[in-house]
mmCIF file of C-alpha atoms and ligand atoms in Angstrom:
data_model
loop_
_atom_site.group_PDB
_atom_site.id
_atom_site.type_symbol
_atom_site.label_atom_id
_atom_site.label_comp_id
_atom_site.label_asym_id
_atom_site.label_seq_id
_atom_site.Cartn_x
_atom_site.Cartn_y
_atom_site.Cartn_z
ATOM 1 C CA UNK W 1 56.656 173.457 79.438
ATOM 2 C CA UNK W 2 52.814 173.931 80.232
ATOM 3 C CA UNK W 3 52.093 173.245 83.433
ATOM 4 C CA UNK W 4 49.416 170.183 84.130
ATOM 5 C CA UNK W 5 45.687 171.353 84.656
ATOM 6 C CA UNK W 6 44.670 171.163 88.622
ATOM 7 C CA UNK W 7 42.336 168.279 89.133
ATOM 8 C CA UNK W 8 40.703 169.499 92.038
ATOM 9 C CA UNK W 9 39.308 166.454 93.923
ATOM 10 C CA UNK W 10 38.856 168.679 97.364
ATOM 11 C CA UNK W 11 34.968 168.972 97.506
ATOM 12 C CA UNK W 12 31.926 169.549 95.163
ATOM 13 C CA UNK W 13 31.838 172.742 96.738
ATOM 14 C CA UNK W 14 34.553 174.298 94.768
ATOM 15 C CA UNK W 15 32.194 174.002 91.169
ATOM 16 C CA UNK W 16 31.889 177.484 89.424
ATOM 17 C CA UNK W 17 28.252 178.634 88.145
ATOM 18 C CA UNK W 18 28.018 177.253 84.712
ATOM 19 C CA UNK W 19 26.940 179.801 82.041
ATOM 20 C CA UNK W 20 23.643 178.629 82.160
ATOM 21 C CA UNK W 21 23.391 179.518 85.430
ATOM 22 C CA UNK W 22 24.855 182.826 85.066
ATOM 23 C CA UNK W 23 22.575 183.707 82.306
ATOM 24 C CA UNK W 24 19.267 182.587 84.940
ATOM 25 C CA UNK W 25 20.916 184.516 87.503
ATOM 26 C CA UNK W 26 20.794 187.467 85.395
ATOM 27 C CA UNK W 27 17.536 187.242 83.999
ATOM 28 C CA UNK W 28 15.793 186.193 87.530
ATOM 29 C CA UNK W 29 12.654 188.383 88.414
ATOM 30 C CA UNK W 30 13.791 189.707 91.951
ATOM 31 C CA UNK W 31 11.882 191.121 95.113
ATOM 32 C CA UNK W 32 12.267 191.861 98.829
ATOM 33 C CA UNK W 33 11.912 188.197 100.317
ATOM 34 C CA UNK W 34 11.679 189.236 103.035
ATOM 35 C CA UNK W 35 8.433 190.924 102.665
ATOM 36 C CA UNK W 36 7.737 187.349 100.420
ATOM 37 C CA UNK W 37 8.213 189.548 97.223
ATOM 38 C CA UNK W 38 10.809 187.701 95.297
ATOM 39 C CA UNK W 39 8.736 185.504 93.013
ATOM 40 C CA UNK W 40 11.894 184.076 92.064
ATOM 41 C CA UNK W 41 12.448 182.583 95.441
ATOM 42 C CA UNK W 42 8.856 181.406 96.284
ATOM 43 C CA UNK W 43 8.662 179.560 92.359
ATOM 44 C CA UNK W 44 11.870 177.494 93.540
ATOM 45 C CA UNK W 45 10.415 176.871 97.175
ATOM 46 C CA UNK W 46 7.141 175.217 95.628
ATOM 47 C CA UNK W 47 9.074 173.448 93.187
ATOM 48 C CA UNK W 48 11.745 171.879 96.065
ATOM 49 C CA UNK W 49 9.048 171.359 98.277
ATOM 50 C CA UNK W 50 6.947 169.544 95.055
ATOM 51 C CA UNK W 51 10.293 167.394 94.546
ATOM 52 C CA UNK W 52 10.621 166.314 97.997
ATOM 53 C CA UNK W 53 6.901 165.538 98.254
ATOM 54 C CA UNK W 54 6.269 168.098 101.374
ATOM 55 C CA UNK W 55 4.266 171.154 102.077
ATOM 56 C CA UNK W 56 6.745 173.831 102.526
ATOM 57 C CA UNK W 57 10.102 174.605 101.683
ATOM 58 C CA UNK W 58 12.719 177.572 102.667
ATOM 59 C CA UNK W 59 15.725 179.009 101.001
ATOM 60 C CA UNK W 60 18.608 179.546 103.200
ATOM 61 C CA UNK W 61 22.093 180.509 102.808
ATOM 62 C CA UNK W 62 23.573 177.220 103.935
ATOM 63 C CA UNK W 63 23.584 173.765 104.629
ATOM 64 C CA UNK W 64 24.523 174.830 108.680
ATOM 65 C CA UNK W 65 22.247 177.371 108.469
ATOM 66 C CA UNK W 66 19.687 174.775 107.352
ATOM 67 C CA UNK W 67 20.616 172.212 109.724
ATOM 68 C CA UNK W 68 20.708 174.726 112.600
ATOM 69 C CA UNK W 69 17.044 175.389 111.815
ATOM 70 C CA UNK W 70 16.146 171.795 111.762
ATOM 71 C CA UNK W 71 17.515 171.504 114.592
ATOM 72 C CA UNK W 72 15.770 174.534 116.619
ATOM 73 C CA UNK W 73 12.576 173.119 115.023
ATOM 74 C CA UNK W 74 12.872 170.250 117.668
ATOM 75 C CA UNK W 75 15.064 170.914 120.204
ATOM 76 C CA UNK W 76 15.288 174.011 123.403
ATOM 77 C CA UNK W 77 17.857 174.031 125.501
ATOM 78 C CA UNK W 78 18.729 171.028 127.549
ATOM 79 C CA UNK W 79 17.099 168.886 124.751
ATOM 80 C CA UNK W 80 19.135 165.907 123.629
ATOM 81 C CA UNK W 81 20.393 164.851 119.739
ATOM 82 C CA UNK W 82 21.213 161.727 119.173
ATOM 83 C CA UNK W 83 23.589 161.187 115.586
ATOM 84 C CA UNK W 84 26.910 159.363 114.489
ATOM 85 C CA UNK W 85 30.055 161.088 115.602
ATOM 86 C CA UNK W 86 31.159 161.928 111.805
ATOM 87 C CA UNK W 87 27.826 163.522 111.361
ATOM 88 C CA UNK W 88 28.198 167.143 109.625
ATOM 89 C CA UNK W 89 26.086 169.081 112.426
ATOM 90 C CA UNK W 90 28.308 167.408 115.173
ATOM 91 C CA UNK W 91 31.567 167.456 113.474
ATOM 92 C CA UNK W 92 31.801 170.664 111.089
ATOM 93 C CA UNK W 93 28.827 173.135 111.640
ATOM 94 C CA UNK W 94 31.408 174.802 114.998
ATOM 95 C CA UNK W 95 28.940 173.502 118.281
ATOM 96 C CA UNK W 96 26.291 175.597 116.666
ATOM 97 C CA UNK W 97 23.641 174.170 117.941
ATOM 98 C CA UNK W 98 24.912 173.573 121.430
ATOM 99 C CA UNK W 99 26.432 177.468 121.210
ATOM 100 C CA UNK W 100 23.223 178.979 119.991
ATOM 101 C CA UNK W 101 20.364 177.013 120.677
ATOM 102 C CA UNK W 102 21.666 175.555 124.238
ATOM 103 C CA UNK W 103 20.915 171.564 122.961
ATOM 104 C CA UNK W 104 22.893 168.950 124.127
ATOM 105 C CA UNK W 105 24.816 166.168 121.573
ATOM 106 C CA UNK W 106 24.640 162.648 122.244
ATOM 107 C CA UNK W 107 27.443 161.672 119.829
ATOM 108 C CA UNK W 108 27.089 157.546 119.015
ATOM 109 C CA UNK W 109 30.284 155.698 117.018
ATOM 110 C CA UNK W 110 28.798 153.786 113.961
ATOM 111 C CA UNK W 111 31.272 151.472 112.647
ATOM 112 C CA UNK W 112 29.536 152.220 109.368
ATOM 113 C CA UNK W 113 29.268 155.622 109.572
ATOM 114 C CA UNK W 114 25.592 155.118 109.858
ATOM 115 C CA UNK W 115 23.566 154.395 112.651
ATOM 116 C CA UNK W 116 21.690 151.156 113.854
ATOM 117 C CA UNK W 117 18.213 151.407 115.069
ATOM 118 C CA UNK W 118 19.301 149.273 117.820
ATOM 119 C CA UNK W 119 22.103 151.940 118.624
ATOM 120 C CA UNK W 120 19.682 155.123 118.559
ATOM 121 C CA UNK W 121 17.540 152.831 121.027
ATOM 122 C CA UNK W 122 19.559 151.940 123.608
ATOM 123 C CA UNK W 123 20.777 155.794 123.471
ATOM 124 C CA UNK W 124 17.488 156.948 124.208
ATOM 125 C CA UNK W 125 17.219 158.438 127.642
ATOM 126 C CA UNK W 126 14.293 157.219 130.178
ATOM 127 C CA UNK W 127 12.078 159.935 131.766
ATOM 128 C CA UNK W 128 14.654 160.412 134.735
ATOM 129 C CA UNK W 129 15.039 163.743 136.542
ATOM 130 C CA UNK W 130 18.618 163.337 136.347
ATOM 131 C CA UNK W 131 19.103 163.014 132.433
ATOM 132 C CA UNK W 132 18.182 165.414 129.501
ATOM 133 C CA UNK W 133 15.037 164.505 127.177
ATOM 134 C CA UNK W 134 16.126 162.918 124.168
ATOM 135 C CA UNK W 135 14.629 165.029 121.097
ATOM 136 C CA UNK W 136 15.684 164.167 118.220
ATOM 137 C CA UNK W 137 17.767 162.452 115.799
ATOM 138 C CA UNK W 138 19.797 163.500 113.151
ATOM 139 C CA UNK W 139 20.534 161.158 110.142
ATOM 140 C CA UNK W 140 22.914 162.382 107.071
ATOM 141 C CA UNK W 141 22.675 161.195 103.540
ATOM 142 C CA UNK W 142 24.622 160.948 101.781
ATOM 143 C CA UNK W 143 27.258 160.636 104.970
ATOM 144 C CA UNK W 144 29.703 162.789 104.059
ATOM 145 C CA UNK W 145 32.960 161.708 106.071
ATOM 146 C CA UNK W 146 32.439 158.087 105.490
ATOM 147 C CA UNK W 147 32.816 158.944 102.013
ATOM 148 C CA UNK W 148 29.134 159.591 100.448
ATOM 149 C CA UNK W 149 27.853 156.257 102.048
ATOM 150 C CA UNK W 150 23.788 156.234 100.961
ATOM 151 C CA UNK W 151 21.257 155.195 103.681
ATOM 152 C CA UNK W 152 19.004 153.332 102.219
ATOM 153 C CA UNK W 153 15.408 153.873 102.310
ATOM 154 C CA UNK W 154 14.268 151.117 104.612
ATOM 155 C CA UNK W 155 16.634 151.846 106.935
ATOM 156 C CA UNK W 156 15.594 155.318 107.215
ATOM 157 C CA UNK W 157 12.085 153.931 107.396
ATOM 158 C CA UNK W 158 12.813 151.923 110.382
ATOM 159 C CA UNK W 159 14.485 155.071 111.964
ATOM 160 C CA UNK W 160 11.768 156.743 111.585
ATOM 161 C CA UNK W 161 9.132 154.629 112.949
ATOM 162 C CA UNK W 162 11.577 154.540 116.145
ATOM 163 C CA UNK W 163 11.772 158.055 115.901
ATOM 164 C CA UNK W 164 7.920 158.104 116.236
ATOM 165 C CA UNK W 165 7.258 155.081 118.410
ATOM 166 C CA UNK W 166 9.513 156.985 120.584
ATOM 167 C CA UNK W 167 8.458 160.548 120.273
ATOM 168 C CA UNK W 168 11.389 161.757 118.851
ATOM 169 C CA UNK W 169 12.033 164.043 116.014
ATOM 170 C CA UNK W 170 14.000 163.044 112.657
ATOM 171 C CA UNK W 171 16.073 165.191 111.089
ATOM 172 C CA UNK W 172 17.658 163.839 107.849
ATOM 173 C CA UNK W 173 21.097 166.112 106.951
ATOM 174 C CA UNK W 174 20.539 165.857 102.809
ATOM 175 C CA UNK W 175 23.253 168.006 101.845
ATOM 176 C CA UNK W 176 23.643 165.692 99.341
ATOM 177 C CA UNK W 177 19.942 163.868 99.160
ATOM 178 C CA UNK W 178 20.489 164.556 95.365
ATOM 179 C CA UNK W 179 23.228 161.859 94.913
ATOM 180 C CA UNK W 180 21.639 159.174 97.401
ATOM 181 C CA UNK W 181 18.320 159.203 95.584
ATOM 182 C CA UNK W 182 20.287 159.258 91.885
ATOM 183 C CA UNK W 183 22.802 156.353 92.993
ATOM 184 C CA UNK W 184 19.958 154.256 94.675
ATOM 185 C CA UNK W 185 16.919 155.195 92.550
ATOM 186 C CA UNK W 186 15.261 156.460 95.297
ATOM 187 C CA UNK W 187 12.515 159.381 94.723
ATOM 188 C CA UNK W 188 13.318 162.339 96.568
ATOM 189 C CA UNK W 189 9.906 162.082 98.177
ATOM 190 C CA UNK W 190 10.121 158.848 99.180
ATOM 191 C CA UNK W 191 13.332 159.866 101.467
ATOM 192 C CA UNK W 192 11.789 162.655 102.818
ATOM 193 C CA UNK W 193 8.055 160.889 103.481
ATOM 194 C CA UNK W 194 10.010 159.692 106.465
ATOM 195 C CA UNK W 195 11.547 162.748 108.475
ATOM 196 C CA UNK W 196 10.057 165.363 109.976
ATOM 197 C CA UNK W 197 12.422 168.065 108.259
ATOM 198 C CA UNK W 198 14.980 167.558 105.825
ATOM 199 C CA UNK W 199 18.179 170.207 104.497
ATOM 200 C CA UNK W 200 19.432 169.684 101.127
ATOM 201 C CA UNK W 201 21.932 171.690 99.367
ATOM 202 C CA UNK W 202 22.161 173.762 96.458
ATOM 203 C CA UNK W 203 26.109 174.355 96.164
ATOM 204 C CA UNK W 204 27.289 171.153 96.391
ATOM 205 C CA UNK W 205 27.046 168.566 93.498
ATOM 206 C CA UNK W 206 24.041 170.505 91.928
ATOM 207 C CA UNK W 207 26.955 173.231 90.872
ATOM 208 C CA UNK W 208 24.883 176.576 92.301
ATOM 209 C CA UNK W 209 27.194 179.240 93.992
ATOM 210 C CA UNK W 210 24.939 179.526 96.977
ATOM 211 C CA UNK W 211 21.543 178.139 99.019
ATOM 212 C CA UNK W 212 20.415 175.640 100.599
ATOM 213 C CA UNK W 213 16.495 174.414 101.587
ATOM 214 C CA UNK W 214 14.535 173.823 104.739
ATOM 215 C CA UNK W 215 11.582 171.324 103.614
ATOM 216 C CA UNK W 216 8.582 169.677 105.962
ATOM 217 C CA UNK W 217 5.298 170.844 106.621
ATOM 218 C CA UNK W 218 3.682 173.928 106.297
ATOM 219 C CA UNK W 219 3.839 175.281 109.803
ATOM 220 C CA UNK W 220 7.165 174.079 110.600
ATOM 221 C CA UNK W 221 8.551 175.683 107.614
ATOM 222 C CA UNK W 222 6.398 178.957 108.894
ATOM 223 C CA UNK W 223 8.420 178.735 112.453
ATOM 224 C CA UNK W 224 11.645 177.912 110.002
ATOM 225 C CA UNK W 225 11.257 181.292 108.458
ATOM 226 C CA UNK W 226 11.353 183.455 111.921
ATOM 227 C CA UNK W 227 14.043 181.453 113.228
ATOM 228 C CA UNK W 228 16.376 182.560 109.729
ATOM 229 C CA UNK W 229 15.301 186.145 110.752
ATOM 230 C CA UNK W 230 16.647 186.034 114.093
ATOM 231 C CA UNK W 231 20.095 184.347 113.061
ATOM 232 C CA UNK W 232 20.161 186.813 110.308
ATOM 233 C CA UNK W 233 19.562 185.009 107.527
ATOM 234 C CA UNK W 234 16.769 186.686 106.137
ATOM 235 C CA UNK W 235 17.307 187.509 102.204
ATOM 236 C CA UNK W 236 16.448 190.422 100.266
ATOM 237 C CA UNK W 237 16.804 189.867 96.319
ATOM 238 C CA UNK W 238 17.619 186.204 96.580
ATOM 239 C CA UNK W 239 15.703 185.530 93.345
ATOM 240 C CA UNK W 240 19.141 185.803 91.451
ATOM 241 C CA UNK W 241 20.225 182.902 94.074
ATOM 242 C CA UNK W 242 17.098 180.811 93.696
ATOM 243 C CA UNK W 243 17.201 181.567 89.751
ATOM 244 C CA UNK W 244 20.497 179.225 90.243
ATOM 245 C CA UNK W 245 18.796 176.549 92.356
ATOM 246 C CA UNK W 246 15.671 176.333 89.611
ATOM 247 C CA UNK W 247 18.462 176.003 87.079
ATOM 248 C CA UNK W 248 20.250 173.485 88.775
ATOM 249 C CA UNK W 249 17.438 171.150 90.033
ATOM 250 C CA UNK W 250 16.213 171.266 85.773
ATOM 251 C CA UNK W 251 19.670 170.981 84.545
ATOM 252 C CA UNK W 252 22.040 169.280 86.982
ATOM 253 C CA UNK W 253 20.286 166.437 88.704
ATOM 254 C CA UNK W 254 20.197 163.720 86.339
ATOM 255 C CA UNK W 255 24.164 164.088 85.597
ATOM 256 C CA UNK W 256 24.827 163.293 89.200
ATOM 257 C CA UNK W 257 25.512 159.595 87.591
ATOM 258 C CA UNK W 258 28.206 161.236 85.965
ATOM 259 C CA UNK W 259 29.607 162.028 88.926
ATOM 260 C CA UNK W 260 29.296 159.170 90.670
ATOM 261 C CA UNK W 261 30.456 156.895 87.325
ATOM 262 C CA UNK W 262 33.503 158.781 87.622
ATOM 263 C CA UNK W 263 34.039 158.456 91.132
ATOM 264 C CA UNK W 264 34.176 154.617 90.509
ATOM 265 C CA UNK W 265 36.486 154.612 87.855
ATOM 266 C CA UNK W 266 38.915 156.935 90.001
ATOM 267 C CA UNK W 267 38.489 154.098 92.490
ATOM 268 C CA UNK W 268 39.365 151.425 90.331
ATOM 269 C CA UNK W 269 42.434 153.034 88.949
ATOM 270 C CA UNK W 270 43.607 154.333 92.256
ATOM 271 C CA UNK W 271 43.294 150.980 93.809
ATOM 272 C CA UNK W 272 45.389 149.466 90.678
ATOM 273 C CA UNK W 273 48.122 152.057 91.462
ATOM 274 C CA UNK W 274 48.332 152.692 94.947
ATOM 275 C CA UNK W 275 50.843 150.686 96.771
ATOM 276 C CA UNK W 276 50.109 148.268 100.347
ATOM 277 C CA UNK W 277 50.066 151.332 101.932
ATOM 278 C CA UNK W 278 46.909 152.289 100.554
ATOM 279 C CA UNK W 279 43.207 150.882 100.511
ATOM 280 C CA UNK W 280 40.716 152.310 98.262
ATOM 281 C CA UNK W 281 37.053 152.230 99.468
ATOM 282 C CA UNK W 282 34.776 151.301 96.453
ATOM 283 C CA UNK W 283 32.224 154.537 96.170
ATOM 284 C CA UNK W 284 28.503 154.166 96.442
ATOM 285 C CA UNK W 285 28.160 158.307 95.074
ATOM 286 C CA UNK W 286 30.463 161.263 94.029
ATOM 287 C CA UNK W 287 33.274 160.509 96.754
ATOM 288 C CA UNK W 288 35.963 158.077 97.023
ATOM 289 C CA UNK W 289 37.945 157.269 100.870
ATOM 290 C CA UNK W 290 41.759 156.434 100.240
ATOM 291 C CA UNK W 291 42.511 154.756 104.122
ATOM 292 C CA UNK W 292 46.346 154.993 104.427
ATOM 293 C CA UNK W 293 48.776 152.913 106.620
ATOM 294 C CA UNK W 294 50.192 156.087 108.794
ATOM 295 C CA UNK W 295 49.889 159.860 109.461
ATOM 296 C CA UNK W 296 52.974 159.939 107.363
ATOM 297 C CA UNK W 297 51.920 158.380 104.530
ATOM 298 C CA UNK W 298 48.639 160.657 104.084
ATOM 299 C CA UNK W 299 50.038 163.576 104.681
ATOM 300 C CA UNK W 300 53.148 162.988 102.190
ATOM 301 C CA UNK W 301 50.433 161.386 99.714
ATOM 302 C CA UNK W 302 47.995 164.676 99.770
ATOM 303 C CA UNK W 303 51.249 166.745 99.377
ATOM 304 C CA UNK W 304 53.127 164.923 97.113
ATOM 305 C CA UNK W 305 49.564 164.398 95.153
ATOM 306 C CA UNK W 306 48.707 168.091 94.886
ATOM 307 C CA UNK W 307 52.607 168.809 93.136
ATOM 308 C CA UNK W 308 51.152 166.556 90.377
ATOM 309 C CA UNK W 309 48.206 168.634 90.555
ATOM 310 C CA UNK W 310 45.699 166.473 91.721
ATOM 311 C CA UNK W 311 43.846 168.137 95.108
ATOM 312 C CA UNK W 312 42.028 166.466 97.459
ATOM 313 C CA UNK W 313 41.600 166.723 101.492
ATOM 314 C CA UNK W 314 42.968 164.701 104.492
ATOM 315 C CA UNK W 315 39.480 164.018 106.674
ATOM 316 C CA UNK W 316 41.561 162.093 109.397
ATOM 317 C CA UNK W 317 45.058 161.461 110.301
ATOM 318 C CA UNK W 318 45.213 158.014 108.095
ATOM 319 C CA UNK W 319 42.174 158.858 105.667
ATOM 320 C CA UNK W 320 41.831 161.025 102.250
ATOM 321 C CA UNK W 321 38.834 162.035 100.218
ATOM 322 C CA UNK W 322 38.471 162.860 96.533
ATOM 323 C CA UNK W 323 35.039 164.049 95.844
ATOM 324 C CA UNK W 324 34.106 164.129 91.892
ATOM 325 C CA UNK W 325 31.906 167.046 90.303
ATOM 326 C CA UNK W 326 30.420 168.927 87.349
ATOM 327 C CA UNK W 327 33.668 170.452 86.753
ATOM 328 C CA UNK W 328 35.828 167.462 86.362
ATOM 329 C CA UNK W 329 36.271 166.994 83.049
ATOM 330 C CA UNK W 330 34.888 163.419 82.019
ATOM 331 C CA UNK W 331 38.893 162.002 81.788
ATOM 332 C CA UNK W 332 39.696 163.629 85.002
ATOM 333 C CA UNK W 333 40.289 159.738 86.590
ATOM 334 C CA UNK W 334 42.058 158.633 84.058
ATOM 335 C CA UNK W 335 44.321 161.316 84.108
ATOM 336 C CA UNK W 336 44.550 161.565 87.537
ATOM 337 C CA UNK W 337 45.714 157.901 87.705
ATOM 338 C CA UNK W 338 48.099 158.013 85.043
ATOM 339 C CA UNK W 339 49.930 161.006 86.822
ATOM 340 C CA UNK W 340 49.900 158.730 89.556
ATOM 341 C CA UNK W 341 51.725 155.810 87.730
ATOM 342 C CA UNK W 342 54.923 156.281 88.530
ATOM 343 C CA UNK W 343 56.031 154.988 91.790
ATOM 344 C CA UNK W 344 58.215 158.086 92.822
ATOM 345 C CA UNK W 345 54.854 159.596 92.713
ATOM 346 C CA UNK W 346 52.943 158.170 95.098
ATOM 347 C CA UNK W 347 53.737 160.104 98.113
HETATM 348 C C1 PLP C 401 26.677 166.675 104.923
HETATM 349 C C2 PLP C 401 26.809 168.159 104.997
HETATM 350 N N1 PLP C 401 25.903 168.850 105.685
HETATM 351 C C3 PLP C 401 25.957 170.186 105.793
HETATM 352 C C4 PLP C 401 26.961 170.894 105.181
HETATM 353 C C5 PLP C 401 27.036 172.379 105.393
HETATM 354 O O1 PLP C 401 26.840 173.106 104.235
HETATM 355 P P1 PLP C 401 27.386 174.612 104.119
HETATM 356 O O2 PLP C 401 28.823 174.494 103.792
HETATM 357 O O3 PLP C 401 26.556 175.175 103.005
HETATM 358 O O4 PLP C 401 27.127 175.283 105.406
HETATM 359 C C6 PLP C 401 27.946 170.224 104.453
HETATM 360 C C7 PLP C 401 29.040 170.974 103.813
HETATM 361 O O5 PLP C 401 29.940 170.423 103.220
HETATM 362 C C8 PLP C 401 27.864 168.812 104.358
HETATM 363 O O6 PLP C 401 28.782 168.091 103.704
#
């Protein structure tokens, strides 16, 4: 018997170059980048920073790398960031910031995921001897571990005008930027008119094996590109990378909706399957949140789902994500589901 094709719902990170892609990665026109000769690299760095509306962007090799940057663009040591306890740089990036640039995290809990303006407020420090300068905020969108929530744009707005009222800096964490401005309509630019710098990723939903973008203005993007020298991120040939991102952002934006149709229809027919035990978030982009009664039941469910081959990841003791992308085929819910419809099956 032929054994069932893997539906591999872990991340949007796990997407393979497409042979598009392959073929622009072998026909890029390369250079030293370092020495700014890659015209590959510069032609996708005034095209992201075109997109997003902005003077400058940076290629990078990740979205921590990127997010590191941000971060040193704002913050020396002792300087306070304020963000939501699920947010990536807090949560999954290993301390980096606190380890490498010496800043301090002011983690807040957001019910939603997201925060209030009225939360970042009140978490504001006063000019007190005793307590670190608050420096900046960082803001994630999509939000990854509360399932690809989308901040909208006038909430970011009204961050931001704290932000400046305030004299703090705004990060925004777009990783996946891509999907929040395709689910809500949002230009790109619009989202990042409001930060001060902004990270967006290449290998995630766009499909591109590696990369990942700095983007603000001009002379913070100059400081941007020292501070990837020092942490060793400074790229040779990276025009056969940025030959993928160019690909991507021509090729692989608009089907983000694909993604993010899919997502809902694995949502729909998960919650018609799923037993009491089981509550099924409905999606606003490319990821769906299964919320699960017990340890016990999410563990047995991710287990017992991956022997019908259908992968996906535990992000808490009681919660599971399935994350859709551009190498799901287009009846990858429905076939999930149906392997699902058996009760034994469940986990
Ligand atoms: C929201 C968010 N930010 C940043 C990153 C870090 O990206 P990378 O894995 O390229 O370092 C991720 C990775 O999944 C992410 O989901």
């Amino acid at each position: 018997m032929q054994a069932a094709e893997v539906l591999d719902f872990r991340s949007d990170t796990f997407t393979r170059p497409s042979p598009g892609m392959r073929e622009a990665m072998a026909r890029a026109e390369v250079g030293d980048d370092v020495f700014r000769e890659d015209p590959t690299v510069a032609e996708l760095e005034r095209r992201a920073a075109g997109l997003f509306g902005r003077e400058a962007a940076l290629l990078v090799p990740s979205g921590t790398m990127a997010n590191l940057i941000g971060i040193a663009l704002h913050c020396g040591r002792g300087d306070e960031v304020i963000l939501e306890r699920r947010t990536h740089s807090f949560a999954h990036e290993v301390g980096g910031a606190a380890a490498l640039l010496g800043a301090v995290f002011h983690p807040l809990d957001a019910p939603s995921g997201i925060l209030s303006v009225e939360s970042i407020r009140s978490a504001i420090r006063p000019a007190d001897v005793h307590e670190p300068i608050s420096r900046l905020v960082v803001m994630e969108n999509t939000a990854n571990l509360c399932g690809g929530k989308v901040v909208d744009l006038e909430h970011l707005r009204a961050v931001g005008s704290l932000c400046r009222d305030r004299g703090l800096g705004l990060h925004l964490d777009g990783a996946r930027i891509w999907n929040a401005s395709v689910a809500s309509g949002t230009p790109l630019s619009d989202y990042a008119a409001e930060v001060d710098s902004l990270s967006c990723c290449l290998s995630k939903g766009l499909g591109c094996p590696v990369g990942s973008l700095v983007i603000g203005d001009e002379p913070d993007i100059e400081r941007a590109r020292w501070i990837r020298k020092m942490l060793g991120g400074g790229m040779r040939q990276a025009g056969v990378l940025a030959a993928c991102g160019l690909y991507a952002l021509e090729n692989h934006l608009d089907r983000l909706a694909d993604d993010h149709a899919l997502a809902a229809e694995l949502a729909e027919g998960l919650g018609e399957v799923l037993d009491e035990r089981f509550r099924v978030d409905p999606p606003q982009s490319n990821m769906v949140l299964v919320h699960t009664d017990c340890l016990e039941t999410c563990e047995r469910a991710v287990a017992g789902w991956a022997a019908l081959g259908i992968l996906c990841l535990a992000l808490s003791d009681t919660t599971i994500r399935l994350v859709t992308h551009m190498d799901l085929s287009p009846d990858a819910a429905s076939r999930a589901v149906a392997r699902l419809q058996s009760p034994r099956e469940r986990g």
